Coordinates of N, CA and C in Angstrom, one line a residue:
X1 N 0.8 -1.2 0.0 CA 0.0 0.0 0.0 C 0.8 1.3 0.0
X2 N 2.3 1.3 0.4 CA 2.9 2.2 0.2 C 4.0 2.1 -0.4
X3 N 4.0 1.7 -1.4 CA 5.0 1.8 -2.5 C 6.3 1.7 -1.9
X4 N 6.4 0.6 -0.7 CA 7.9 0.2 -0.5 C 7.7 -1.2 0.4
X5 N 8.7 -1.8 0.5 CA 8.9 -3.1 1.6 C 8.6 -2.7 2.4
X6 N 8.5 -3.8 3.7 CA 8.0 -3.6 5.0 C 9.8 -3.1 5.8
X7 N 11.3 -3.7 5.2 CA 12.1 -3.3 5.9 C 12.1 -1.9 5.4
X8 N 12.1 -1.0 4.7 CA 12.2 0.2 4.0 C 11.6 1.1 4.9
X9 N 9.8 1.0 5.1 CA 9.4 1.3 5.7 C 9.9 1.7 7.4
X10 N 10.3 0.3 7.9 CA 10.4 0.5 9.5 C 12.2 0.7 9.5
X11 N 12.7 1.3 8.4 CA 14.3 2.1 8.1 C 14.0 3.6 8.3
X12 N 12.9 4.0 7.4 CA 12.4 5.2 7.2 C 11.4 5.6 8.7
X13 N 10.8 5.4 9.6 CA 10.0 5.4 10.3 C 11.1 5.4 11.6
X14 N 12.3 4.3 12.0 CA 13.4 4.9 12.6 C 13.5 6.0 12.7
X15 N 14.2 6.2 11.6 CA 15.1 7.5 11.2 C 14.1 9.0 11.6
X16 N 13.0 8.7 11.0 CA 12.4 9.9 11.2 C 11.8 10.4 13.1
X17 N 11.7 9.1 13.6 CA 11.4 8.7 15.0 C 13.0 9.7 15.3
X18 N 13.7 8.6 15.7 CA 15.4 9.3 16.0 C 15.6 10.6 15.8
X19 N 15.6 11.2 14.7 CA 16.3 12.3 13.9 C 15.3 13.4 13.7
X20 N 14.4 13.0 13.7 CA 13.4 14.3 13.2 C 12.3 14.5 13.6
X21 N 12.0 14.0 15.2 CA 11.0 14.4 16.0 C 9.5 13.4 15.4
X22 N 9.4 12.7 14.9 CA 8.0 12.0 14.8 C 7.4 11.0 15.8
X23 N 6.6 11.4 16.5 CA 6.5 10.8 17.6 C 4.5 10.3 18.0
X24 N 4.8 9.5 18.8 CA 3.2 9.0 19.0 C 2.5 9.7 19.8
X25 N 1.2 10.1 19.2 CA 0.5 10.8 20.8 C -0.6 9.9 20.9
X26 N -1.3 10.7 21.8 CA -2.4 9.4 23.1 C -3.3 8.8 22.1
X27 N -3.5 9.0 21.0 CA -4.5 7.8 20.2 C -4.4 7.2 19.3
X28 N -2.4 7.6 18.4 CA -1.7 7.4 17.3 C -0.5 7.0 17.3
X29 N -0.1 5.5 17.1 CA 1.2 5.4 16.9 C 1.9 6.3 16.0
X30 N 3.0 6.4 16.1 CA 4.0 7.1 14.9 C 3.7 6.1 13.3
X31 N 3.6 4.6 13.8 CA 3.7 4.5 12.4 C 2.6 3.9 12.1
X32 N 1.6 4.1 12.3 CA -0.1 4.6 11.8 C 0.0 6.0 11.3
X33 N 0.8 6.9 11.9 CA 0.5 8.5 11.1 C 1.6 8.7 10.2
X34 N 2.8 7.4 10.0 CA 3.7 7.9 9.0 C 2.7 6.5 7.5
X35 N 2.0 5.8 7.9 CA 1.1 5.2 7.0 C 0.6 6.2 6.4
X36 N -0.2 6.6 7.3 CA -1.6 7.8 6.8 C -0.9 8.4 5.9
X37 N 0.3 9.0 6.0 CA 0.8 10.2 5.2 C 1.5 9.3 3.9
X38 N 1.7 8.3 4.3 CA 1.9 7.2 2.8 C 1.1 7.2 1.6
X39 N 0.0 6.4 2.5 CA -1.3 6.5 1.9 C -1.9 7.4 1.2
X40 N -1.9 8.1 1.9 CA -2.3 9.8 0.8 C -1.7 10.0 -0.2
X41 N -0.4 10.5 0.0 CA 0.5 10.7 -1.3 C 0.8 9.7 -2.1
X42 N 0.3 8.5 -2.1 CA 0.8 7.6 -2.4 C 0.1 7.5 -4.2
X43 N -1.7 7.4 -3.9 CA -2.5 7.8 -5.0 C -2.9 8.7 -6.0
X44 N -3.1 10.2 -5.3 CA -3.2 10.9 -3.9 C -4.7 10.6 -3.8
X45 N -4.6 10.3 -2.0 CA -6.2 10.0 -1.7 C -6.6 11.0 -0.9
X46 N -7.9 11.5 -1.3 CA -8.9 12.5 -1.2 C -8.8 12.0 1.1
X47 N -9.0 13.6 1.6 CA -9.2 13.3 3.2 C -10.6 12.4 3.8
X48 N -11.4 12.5 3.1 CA -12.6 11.5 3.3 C -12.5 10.0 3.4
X49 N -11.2 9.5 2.1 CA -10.8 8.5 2.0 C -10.0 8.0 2.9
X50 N -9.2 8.7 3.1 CA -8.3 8.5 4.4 C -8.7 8.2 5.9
X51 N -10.4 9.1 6.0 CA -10.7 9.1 6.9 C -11.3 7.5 7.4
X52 N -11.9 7.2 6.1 CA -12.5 5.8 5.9 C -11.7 4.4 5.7
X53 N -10.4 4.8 5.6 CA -10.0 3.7 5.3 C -8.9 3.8 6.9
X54 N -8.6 4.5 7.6 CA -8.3 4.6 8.8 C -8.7 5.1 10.2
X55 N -10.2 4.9 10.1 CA -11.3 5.5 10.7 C -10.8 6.4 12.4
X56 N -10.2 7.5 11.2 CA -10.0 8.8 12.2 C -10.7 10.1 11.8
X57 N -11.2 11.0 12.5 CA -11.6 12.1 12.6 C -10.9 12.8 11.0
X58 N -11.1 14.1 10.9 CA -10.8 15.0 9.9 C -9.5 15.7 10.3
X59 N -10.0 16.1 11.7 CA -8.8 16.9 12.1 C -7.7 16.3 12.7
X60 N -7.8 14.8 13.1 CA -6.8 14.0 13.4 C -5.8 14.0 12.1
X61 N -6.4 13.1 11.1 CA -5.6 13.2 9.9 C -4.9 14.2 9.3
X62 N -5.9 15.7 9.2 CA -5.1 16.6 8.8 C -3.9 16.7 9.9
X63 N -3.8 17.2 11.3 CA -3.0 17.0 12.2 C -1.7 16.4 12.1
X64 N -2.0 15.1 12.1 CA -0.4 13.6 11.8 C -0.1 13.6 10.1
X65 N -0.7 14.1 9.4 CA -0.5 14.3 7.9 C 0.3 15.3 8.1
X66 N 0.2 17.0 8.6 CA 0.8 17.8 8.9 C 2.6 18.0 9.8
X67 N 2.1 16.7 10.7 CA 3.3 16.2 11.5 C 4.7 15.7 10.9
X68 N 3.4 14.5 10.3 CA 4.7 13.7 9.3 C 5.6 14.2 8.5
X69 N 4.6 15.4 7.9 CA 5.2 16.1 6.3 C 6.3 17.1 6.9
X70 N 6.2 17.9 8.3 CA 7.4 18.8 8.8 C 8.2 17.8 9.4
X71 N 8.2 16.5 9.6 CA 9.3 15.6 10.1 C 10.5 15.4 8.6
X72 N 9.7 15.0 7.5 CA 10.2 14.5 6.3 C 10.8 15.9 5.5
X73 N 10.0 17.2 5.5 CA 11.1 18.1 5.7 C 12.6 18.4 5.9
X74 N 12.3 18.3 7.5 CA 14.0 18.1 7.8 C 14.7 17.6 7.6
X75 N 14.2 16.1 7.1 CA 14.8 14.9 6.6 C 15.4 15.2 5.7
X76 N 14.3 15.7 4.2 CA 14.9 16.5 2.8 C 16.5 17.2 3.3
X77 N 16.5 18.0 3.8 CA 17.1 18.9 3.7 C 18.3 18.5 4.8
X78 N 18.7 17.4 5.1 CA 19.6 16.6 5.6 C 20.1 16.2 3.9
X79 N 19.3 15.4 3.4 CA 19.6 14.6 2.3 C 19.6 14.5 0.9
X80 N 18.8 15.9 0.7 CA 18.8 16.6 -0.5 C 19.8 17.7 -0.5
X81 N 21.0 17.3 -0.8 CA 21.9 18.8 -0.7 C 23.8 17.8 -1.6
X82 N 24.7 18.8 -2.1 CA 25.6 18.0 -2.4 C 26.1 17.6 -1.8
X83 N 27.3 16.2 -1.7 CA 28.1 16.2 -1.2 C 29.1 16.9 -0.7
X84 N 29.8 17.6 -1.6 CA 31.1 18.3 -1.6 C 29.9 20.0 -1.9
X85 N 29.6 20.8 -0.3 CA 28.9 21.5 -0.8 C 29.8 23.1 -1.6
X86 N 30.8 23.1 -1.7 CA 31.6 24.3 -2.5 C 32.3 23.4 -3.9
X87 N 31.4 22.2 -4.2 CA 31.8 21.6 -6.0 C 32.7 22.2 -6.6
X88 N 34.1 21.6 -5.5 CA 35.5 21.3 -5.7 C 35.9 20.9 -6.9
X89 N 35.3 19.6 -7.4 CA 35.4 18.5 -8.1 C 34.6 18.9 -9.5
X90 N 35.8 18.7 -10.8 CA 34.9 18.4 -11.9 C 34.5 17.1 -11.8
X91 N 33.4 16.8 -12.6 CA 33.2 15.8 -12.9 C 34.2 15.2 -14.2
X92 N 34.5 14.1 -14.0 CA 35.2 13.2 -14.9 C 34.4 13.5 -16.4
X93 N 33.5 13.2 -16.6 CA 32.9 13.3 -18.0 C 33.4 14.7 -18.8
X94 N 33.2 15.4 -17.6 CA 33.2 16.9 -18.3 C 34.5 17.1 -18.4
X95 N 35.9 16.7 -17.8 CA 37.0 17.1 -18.5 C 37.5 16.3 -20.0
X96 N 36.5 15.5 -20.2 CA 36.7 15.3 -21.6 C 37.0 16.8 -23.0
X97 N 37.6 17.0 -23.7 CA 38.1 18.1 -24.5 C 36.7 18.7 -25.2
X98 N 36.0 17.3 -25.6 CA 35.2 17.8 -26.5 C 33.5 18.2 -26.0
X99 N 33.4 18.1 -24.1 CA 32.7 18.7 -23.1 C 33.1 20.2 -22.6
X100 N 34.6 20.2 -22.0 CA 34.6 21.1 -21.0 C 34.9 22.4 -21.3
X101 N 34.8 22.6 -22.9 CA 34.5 23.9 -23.4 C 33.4 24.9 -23.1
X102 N 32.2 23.6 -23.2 CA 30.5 24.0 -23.6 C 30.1 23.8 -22.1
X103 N 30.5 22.7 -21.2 CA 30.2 22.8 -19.6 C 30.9 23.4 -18.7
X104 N 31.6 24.0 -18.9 CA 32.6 24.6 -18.0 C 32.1 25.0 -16.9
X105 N 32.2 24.6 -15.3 CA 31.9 24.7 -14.3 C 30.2 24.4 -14.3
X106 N 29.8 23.6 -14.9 CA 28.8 23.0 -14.9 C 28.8 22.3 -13.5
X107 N 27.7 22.0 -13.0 CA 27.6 21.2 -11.3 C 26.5 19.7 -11.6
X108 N 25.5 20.4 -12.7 CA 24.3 19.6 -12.5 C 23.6 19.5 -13.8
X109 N 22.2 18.9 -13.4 CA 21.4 19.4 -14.4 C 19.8 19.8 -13.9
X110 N 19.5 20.7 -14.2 CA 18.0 21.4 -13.8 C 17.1 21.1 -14.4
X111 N 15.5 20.3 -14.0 CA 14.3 20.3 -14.5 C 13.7 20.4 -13.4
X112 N 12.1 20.9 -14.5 CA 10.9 21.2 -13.2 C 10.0 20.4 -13.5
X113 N 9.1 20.0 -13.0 CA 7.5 19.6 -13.2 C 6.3 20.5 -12.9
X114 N 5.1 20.1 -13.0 CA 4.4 20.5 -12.8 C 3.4 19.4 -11.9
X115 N 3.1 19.3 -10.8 CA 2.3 18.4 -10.2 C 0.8 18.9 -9.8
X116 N -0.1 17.9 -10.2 CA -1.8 18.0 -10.4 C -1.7 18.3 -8.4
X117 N -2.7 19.7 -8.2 CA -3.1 19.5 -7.2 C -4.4 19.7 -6.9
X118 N -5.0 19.1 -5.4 CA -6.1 20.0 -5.1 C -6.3 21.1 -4.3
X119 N -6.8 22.5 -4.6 CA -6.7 23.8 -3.8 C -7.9 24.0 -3.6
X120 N -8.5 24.9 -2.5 CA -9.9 25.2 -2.2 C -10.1 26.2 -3.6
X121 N -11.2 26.5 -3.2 CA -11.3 27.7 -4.4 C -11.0 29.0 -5.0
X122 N -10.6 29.9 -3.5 CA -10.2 30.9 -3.3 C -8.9 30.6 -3.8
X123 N -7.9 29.8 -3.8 CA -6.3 29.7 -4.6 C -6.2 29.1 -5.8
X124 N -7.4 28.9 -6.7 CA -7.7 28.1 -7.9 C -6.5 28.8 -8.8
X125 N -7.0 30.0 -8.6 CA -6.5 30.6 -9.9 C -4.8 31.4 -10.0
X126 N -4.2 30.8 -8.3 CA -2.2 30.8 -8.4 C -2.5 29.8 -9.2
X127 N -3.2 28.8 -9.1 CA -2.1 27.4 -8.9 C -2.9 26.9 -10.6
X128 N -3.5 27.5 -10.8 CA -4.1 27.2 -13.0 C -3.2 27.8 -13.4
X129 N -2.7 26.5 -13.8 CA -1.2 27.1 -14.8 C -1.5 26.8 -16.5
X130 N -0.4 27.0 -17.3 CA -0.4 26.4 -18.7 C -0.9 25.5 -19.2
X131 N -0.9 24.2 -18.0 CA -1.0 23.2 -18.2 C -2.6 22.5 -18.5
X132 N -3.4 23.8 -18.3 CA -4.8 23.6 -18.0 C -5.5 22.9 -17.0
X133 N -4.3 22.8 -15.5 CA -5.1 22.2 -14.5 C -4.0 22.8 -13.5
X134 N -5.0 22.8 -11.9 CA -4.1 23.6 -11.1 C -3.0 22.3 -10.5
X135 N -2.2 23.1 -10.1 CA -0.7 22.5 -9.9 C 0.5 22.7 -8.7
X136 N 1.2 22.6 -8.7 CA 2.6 23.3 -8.5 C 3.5 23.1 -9.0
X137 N 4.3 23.9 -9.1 CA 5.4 23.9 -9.7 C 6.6 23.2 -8.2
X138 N 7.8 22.4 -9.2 CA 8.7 21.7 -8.4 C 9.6 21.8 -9.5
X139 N 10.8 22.2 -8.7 CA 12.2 22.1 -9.7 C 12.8 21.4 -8.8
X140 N 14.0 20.3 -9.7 CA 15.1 19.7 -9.2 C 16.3 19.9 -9.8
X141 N 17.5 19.5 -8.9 CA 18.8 19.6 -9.7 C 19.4 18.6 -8.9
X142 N 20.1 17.7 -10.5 CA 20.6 16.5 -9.9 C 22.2 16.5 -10.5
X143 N 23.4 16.0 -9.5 CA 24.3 16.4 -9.6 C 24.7 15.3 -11.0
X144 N 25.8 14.9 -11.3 CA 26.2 14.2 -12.7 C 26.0 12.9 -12.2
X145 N 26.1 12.2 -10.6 CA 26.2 10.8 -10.4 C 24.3 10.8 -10.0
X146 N 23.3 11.1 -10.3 CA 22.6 11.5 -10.2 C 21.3 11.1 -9.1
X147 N 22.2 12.1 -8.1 CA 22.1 12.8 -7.0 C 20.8 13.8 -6.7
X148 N 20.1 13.9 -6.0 CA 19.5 15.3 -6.1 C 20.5 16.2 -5.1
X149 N 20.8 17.6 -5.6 CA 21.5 18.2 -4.6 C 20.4 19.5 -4.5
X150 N 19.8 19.9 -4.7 CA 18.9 21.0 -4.7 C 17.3 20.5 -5.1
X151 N 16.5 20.9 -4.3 CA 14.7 20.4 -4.7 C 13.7 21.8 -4.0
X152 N 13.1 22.8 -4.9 CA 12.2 23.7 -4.4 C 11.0 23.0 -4.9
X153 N 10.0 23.3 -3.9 CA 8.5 22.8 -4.6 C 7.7 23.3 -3.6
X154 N 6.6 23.8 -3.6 CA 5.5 24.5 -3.2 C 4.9 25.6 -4.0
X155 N 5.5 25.7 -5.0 CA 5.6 27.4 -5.7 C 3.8 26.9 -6.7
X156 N 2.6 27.7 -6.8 CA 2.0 27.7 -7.5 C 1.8 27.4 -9.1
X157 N 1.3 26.7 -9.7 CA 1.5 26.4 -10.8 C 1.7 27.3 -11.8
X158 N 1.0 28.4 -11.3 CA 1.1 30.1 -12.2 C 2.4 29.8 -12.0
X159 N 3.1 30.1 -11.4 CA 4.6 30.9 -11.3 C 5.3 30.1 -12.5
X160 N 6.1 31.0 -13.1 CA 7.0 30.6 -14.3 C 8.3 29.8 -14.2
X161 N 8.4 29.5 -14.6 CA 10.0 28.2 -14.2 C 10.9 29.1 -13.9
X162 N 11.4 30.6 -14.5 CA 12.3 31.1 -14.4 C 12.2 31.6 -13.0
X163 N 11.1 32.0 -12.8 CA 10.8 32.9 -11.2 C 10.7 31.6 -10.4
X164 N 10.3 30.1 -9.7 CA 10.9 29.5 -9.4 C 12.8 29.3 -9.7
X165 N 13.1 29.3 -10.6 CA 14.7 28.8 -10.4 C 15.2 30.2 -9.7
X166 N 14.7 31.6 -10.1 CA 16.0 32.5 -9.1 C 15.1 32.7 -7.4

């Protein structure tokens, strides 16, 4: 149901316990609300669904959905970042003669997406973008061993790739 093994899971569910504050309160294990928040993004399933297939309240779910997602935050940003963060190092490929003219100090490579979301109605019209459905925008940059070392995403679907990248 969540798109990983059961050791993956209770690796990830650790880590986030240990490291990044995810913790159980009086009616929720931690890893019942790091499910919930599986589950959802997993499809993405509507809060009704979630309610019914984990028979918790509205405001519970939003709550430990909310929890999990500022645990896995800090997590990102532990893990999404380069190694060598002042890219000391060319990469091997690019000192080849007939690269490191046209890549010269090259690091990465940059793409965005656009991901389907649902907004109430009052933010319909950030997040209707080109795409003809509302969204957000997400950029990534992955280093040459293909790494992510950089990930923004929250940005409205309106917003233009260039005003996301600066």
């Amino acid at each position: 149901m969540f798109r990983m093994h059961r050791p993956s899971f209770d690796l990830l569910h650790e880590t986030l316990v240990r490291d990044y504050g995810l913790r159980a309160a009086c009616n929720m294990c931690s890893e019942e609300a790091l499910g919930i928040f599986l589950w959802t993004v997993d499809s993405p399933q509507s809060v009704s669904e979630v309610q019914n297939r984990f028979k918790r309240f509205t405001e519970t779910v939003h709550r430990k959905f909310n929890h999990v997602f500022k645990c896995l935050v800090l997590f990102a940003a532990d893990i999404i970042r380069p190694i060598d963060p002042q890219i000391r190092n060319v990469q091997e490929r690019l000192q080849d003669p007939k690269f490191f003219p046209h890549f010269n100090g090259c690091i990465g490579v940059i793409n965005g997406t656009h991901i389907p979301v649902t907004v109430p109605a009052k933010n319909m019209i950030n997040h209707f973008g080109r795409h003809g459905y509302s969204s957000q925008n997400v950029m990534g940059v992955c280093d040459f061993n293909m790494r992510y070392i950089s990930a923004v995403a929250g940005w409205p679907g309106s917003a233009h790739d260039t005003r996301v990248f600066k």
